[in-house]
Coordinates of C-alpha atoms in Angstrom, one line a residue:
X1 CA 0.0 0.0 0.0
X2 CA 1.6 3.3 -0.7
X3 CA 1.0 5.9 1.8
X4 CA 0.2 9.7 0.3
X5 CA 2.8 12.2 0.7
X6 CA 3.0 14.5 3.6
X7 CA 4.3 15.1 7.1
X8 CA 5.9 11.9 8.2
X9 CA 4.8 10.7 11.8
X10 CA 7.2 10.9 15.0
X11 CA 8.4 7.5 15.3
X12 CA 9.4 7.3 18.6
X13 CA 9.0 9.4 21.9
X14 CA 10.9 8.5 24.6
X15 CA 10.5 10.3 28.0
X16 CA 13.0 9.4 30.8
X17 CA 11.2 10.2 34.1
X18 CA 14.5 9.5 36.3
X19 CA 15.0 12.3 38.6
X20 CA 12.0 14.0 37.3
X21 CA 10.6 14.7 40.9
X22 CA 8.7 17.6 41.8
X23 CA 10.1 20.9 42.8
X24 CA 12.0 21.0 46.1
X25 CA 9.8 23.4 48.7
X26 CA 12.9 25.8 49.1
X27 CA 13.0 26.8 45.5
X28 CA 11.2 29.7 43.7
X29 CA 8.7 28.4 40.8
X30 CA 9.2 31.5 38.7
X31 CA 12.9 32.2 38.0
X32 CA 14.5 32.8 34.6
X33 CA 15.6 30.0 32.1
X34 CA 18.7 29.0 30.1
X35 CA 18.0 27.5 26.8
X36 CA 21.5 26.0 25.8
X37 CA 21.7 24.6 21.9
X38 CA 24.0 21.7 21.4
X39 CA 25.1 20.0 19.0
X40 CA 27.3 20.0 15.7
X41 CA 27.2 22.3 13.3
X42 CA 24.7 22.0 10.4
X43 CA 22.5 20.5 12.7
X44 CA 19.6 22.6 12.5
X45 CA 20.2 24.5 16.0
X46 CA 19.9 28.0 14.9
X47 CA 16.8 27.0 13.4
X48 CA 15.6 25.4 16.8
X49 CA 16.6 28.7 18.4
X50 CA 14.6 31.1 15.7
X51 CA 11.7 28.9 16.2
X52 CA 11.8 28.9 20.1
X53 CA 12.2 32.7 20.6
X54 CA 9.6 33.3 18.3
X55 CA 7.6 31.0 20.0
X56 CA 8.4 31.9 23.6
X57 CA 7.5 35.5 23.0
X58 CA 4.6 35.3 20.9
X59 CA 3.1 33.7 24.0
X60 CA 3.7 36.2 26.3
X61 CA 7.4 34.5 27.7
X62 CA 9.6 37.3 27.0
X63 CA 12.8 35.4 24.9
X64 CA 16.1 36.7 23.1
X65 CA 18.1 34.6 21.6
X66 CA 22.4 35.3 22.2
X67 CA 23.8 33.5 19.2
X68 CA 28.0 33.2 19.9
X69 CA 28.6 32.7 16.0
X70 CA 28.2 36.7 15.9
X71 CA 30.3 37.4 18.7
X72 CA 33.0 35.0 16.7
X73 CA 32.2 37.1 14.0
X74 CA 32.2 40.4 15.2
X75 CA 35.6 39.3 17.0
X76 CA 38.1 38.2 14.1
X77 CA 38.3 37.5 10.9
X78 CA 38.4 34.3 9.3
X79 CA 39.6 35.0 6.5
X80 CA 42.7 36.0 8.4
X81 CA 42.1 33.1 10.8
X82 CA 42.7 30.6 8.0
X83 CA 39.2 29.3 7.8
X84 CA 38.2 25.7 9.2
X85 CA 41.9 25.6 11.3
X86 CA 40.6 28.2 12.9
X87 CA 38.0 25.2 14.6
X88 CA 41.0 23.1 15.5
X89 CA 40.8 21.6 18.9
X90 CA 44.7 22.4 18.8
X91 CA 44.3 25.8 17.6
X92 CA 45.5 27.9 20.6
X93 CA 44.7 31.1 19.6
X94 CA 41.5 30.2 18.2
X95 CA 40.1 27.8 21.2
X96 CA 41.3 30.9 23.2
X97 CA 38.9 34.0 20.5
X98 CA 36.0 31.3 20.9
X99 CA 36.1 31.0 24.8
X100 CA 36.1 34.4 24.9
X101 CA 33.4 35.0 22.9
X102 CA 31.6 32.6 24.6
X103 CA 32.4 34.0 27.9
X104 CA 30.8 37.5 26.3
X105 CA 27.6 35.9 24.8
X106 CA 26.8 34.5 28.8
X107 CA 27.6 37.3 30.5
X108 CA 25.0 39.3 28.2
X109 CA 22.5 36.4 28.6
X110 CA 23.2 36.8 32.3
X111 CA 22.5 40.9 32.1
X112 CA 19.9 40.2 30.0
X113 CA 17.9 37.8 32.9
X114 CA 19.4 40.0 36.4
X115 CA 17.7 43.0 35.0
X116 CA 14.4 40.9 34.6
X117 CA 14.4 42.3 31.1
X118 CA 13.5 39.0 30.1
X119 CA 12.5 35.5 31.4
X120 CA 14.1 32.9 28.4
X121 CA 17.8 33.3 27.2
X122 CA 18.6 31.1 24.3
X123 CA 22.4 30.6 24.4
X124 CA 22.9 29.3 20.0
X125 CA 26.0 27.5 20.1
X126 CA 27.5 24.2 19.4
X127 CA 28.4 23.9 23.4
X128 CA 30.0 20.6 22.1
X129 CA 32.4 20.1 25.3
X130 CA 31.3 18.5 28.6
X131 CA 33.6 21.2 30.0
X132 CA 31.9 24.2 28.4
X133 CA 28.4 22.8 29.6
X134 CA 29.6 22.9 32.9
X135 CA 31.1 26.6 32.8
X136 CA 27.2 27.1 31.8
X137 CA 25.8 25.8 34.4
X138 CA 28.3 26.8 37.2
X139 CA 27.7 30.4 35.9
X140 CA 23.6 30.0 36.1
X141 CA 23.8 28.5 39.5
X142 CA 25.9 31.4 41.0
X143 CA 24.6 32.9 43.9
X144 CA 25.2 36.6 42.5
X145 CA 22.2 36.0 40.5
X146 CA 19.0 36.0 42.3
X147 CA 17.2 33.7 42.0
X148 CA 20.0 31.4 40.0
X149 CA 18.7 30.5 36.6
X150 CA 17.6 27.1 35.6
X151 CA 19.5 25.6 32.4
X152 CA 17.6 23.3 30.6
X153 CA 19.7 21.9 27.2
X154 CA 18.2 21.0 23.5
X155 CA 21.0 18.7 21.7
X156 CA 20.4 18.5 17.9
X157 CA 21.6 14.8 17.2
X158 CA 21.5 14.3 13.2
X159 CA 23.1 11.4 11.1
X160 CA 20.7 11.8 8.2
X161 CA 23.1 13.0 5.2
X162 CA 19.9 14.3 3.6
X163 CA 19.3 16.7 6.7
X164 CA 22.8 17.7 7.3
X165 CA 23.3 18.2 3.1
X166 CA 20.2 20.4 3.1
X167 CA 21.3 22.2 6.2
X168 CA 24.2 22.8 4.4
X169 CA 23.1 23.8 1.2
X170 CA 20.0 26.2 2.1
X171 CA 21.9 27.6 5.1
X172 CA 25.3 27.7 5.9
X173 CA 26.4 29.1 1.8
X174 CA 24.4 32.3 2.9
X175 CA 26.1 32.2 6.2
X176 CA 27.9 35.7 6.7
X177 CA 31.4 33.6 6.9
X178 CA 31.3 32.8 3.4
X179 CA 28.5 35.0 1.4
X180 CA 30.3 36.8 -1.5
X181 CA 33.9 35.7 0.3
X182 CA 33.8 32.5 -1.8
X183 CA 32.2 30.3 -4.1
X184 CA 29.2 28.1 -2.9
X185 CA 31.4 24.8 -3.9
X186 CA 34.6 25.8 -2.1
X187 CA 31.9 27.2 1.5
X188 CA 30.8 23.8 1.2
X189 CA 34.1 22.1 1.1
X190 CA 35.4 24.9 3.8
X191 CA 32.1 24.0 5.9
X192 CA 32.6 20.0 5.7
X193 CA 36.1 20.4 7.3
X194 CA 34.9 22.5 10.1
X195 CA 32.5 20.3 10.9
X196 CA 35.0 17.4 10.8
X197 CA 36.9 19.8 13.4
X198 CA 34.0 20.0 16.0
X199 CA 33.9 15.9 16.1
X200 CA 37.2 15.6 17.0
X201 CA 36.2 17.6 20.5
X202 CA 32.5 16.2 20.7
X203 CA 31.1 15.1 23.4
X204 CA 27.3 14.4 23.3
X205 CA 25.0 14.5 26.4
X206 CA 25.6 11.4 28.1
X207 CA 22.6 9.3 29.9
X208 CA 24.7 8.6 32.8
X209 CA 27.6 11.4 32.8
X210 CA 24.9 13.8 32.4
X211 CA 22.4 12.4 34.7
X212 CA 22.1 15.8 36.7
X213 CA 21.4 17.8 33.9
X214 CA 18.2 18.8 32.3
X215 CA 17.6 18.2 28.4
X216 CA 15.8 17.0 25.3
X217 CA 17.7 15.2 22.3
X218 CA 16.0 16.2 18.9
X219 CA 17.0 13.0 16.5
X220 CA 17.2 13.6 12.6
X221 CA 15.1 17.0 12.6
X222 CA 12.2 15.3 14.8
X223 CA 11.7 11.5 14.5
X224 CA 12.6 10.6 18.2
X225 CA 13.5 12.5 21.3
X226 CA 14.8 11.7 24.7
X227 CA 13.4 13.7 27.7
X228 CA 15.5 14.2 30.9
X229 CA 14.9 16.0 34.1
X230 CA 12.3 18.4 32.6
X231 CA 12.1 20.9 35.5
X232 CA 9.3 23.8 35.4
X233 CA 6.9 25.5 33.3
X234 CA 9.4 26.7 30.7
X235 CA 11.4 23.5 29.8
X236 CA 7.8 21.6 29.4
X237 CA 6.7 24.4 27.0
X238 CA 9.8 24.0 25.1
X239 CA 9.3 20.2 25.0
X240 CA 5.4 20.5 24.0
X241 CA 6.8 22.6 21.2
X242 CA 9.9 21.0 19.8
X243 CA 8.0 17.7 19.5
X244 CA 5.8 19.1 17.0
X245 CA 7.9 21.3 14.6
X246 CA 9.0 19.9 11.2
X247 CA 11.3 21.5 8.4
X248 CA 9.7 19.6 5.1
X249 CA 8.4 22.2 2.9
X250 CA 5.0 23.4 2.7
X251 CA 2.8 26.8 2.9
X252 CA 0.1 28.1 4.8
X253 CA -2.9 29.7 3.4
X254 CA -4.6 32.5 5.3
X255 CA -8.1 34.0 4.1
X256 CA -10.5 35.9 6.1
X257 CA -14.5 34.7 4.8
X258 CA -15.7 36.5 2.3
X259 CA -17.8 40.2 2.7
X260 CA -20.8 39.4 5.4
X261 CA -23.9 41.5 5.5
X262 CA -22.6 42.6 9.0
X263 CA -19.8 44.1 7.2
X264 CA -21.6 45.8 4.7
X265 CA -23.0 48.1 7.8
X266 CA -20.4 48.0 10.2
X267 CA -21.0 46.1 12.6
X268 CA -19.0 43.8 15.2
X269 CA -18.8 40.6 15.1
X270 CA -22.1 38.1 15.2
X271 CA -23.1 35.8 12.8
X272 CA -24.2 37.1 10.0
X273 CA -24.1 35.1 6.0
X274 CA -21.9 36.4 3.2
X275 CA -22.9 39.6 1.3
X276 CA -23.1 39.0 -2.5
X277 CA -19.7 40.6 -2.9
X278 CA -18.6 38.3 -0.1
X279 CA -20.4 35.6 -2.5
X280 CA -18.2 36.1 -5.5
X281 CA -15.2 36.2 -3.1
X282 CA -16.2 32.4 -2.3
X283 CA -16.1 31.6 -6.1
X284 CA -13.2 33.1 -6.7
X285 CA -11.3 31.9 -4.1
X286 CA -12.6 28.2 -5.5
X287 CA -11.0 29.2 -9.1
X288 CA -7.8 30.4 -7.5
X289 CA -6.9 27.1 -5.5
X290 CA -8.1 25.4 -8.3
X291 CA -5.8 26.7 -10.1
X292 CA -2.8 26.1 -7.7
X293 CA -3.5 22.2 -7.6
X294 CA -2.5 21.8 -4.1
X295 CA -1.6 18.6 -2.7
X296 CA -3.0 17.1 0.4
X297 CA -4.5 20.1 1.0
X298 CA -6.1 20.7 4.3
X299 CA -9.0 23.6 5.2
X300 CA -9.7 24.7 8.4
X301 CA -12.5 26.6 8.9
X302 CA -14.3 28.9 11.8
X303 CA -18.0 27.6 12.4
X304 CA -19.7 30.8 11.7
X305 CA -22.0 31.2 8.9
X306 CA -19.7 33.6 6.5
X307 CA -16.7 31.4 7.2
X308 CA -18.5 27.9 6.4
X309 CA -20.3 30.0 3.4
X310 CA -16.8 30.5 1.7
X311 CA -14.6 27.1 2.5
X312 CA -17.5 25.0 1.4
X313 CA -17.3 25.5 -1.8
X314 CA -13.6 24.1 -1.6
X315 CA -14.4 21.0 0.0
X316 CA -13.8 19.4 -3.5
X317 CA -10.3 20.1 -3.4
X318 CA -9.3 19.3 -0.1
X319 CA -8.4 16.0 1.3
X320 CA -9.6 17.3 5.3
X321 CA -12.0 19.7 5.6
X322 CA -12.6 20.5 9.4
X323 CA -14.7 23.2 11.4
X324 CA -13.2 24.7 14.6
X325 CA -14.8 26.8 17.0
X326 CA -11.4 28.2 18.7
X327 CA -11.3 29.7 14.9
X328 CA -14.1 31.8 15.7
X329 CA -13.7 35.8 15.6
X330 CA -13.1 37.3 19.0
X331 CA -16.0 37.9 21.1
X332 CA -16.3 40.9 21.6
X333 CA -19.2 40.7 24.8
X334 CA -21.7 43.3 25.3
X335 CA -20.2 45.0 21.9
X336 CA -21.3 42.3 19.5
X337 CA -23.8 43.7 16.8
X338 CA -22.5 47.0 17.8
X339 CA -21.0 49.6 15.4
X340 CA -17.6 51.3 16.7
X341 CA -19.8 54.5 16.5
X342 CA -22.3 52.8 19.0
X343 CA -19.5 51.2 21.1
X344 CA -18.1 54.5 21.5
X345 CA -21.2 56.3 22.6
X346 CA -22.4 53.7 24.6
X347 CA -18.6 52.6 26.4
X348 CA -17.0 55.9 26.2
X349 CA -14.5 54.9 28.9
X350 CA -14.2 51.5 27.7
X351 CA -13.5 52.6 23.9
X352 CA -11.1 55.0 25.4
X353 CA -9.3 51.5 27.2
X354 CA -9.1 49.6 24.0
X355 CA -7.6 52.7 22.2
X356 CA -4.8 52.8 25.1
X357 CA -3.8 49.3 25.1
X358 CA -5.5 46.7 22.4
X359 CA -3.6 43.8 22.8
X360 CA -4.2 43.6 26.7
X361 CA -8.0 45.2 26.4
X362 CA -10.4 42.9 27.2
X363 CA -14.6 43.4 26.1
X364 CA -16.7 43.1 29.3
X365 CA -17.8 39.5 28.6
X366 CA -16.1 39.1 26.2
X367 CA -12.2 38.4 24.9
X368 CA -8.8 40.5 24.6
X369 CA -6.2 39.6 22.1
X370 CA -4.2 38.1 24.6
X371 CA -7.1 35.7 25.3
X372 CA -7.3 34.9 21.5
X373 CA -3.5 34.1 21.2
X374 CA -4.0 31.8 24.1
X375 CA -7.0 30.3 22.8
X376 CA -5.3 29.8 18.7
X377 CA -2.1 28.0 20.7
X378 CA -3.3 24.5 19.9
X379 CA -3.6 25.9 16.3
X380 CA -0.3 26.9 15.4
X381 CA 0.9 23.7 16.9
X382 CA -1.0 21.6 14.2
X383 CA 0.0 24.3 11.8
X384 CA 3.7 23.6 12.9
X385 CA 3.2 19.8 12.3
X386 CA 1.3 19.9 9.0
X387 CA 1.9 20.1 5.6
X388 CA -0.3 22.5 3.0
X389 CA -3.5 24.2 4.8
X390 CA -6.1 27.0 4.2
X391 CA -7.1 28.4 7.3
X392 CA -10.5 30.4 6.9
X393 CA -11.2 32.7 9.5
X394 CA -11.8 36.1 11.1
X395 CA -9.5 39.3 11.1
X396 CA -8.5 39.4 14.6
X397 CA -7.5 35.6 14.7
X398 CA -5.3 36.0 11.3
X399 CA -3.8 38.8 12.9
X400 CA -2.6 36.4 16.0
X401 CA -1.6 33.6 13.5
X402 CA 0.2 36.2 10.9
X403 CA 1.7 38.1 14.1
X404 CA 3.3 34.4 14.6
X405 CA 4.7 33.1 11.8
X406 CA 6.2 37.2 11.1
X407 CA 7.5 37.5 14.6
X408 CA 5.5 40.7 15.3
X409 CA 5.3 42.6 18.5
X410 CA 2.8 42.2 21.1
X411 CA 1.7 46.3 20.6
X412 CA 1.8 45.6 16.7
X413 CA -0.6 42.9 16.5
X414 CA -3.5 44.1 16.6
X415 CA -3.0 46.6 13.9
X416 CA -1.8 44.2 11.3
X417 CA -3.6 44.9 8.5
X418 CA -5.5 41.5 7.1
X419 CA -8.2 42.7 4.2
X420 CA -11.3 41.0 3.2
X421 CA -11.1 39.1 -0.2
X422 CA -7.2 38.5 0.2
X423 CA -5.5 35.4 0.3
X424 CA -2.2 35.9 2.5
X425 CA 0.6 32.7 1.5
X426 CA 3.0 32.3 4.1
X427 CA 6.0 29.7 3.0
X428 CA 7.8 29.5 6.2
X429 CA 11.7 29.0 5.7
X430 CA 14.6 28.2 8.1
X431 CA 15.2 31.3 9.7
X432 CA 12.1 33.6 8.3
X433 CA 8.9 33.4 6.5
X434 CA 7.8 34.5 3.3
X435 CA 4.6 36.2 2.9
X436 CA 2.9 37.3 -0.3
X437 CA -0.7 38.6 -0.7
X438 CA -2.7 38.0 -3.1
X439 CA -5.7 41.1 -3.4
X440 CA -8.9 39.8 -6.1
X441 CA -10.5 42.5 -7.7
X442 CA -14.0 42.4 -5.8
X443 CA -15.4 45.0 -4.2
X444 CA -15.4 45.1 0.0
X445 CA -15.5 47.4 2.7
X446 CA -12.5 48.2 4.6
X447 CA -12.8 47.1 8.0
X448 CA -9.3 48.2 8.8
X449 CA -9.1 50.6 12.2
X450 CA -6.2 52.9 12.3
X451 CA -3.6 52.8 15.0
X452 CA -4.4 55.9 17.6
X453 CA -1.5 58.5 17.8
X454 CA -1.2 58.9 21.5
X455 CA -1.5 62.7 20.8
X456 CA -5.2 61.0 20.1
X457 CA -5.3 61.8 16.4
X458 CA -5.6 58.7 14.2
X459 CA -2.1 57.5 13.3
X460 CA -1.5 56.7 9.8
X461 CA -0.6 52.8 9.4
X462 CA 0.4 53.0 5.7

């Protein structure tokens, strides 16, 4: 029987529950956490770290990533350095630039978590020695920070050539240490050896050695893992979300329904069927993916009436089409069926709130964007694990989903501008997205909202 093409399943999780005990009554619940990457290069671990911060942050965990490759860089030249000897485990002077660098990139991290400017740092380097790994976690555990920080490791374990070649080829030829210093085919060659350096001083996370330590093992980009000593809220979000990210290529469709009769007369929210603009939208949108010929396409749909108007009529071209209530607009409480002329006559002090502060404001009986982007979690996780898919949905819950996948501020969110009878394409890549928007030429309102000027004018978002 051949199996249809698409997102391979996980073929093994393992979780090691050894020391996994809970929390000792003398320590604090909420202190700051240590992401470490480990691993060799062309492993993927820059990836992993893009990913996480983006992640981390966009659900309200405030994440920065220190990445000691540009410390490296920003410290000596290779060129001068003589290339892959400058990775040499018997390289002097260059074990001695890279512990340095090091050094700098954990006593940023460390600023970066004392000042309670943040609560992740993601320290993206190979870490490759049991030595420097302990450096890490002697430094976290010193008493000068208060509280100490928790270090929890991700190790990248890949002996797939096909991973490592494609990590190589898409990645490391645009690196900054090679782009327009040398030909694609000599980086390549250049890169190979430097890897070859880093295994001569490897030394993975060890079951035993390691016992004390906390950490995940990501084998081949995803197919297994190995959980150890997961320790507090942090390290078991970053588990939840590692074990369901994937690199295969694929893109993500994003399409508010077509023009609803609420729309049409400004009004928030409710339930309302498509207009006869919004009607031709649905066609439309029919002849577009059509046209496309998507594979193993999936559509996810909100259950209200406009939405389930406009992805029926592409339930012929999808293998899965599904209705989801978390896809449902925000609820916007006592305001629903208003106008924003009628909220703001009505609410004046509450319109005034929302105006301050629209990612925290919350309608009275109703949600805040905050709420939503808790509420869509559970959809960017299946977004993360599958292949092609439509989502057809509402304009504050694209904006969440879009805010995601761009790595938008918390304060810009809400303002991202997500137009009726547009079909948004997101092809996420290894360390961005790519977004195009495609606009049909049918006539809808604009339901966009300027961004307040807090001199109270209406800022300009163009």
């Amino acid at each position: 029987m051949v199996r249809p093409v698409g997102v391979p399943q996980r073929k093994m999780t393992y979780w090691n529950i050894k020391g996994s005990v809970p929390d000792s009554a003398n320590e604090q619940v909420r202190v700051p956490n240590v992401i470490a990457l480990v691993g060799l290069p062309a492993r993927g671990k820059t990836y992993i770290s893009h990913k996480l911060c983006r992640y981390l942050n966009w659900i309200g965990i405030k994440t920065k990533a220190f990445n000691v490759g540009e410390y490296r860089r920003a410290a000596c030249n290779l060129e001068e350095q003589g290339e892959f000897e400058f990775f040499s485990p018997h390289n002097d002077k260059g074990n001695k630039i890279r512990e340095e660098c090091a050094r700098l990139a954990i006593e940023d991290m460390g600023r970066y978590l004392d000042s309670k400017e943040g609560e992740v740092a993601i320290l993206d380097a190979t870490n490759t020695t049991r030595d420097r790994r302990k450096m890490l976690v002697d430094y976290c555990r010193e008493m000068q920070h208060d509280p100490p920080f928790r270090v929890f490791f991700v190790e990248s374990v890949c002996d797939d050539p096909d991973i490592i070649n494609s990590n190589i080829t898409e990645v490391k030829i645009n690196s900054p240490d090679y782009k327009g210093i040398m030909s694609e085919e000599a980086a390549k060659e250049d890169f190979l050896k430097r890897i070859e350096m880093y295994k001569m001083q490897y030394e993975p996370i060890d079951e035993e050695c390691d016992e004390d330590l906390s950490y995940i093992k990501v084998i081949n980009a995803g197919k297994s893992f190995y959980v150890h000593n997961v320790n507090g809220h942090v390290q078991s979000r970053v588990v939840y979300f590692l074990m369901n990210i994937h690199l295969l290529p694929r893109s993500i469709y994003l399409t508010r329904h077509g023009e609803s009769e609420y729309n049409q007369i400004g009004r928030l929210g409710g339930d309302s069927p498509l207009s006869q603009n919004g009607l031709k939208y649905a066609g439309k949108l029919q002849e577009y993916f059509e046209k496309e010929k998507i594979g193993e396409l999936r559509i996810w749909s909100s259950q209200k009436i406009r939405a389930a108007q406009t992805a029926s009529t592409m339930a012929h071209l999808a293998a899965h089409v599904e209705y989801w209530k978390v896809l449902d607009e925000i609820d916007a409480g006592i305001c629903e069926g208003l106008s924003y002329e009628d909220f703001e006559s009505r609410y004046p002090k509450q319109f005034a709130e929302r105006d301050k502060d629209k990612y925290h404001y919350r309608y009275p009986s109703g949600e805040s964007y905050e709420d939503l982007v808790a509420r869509l979690e559970p959809v960017i996780m299946e977004l993360e694990r599958q292949s092609n898919v439509l989502v057809v949905s509402h304009q504050a819950v694209l904006r969440c989903i879009l805010a995601y996948f761009t790595n938008q501020r918390r304060d810009d969110l809400p303002y991202l501008k997500v137009p009726l009878h547009t079909v948004i394409k997101l092809t996420p890549k290894a360390y961005s997205c790519q977004v195009e928007m495609f606009k049909f030429n049918i006539d809808a309102v604009n339901t966009y909202r300027e961004k307040p000027a807090t001199d109270g004018n209406p800022k300009t978002e163009e």
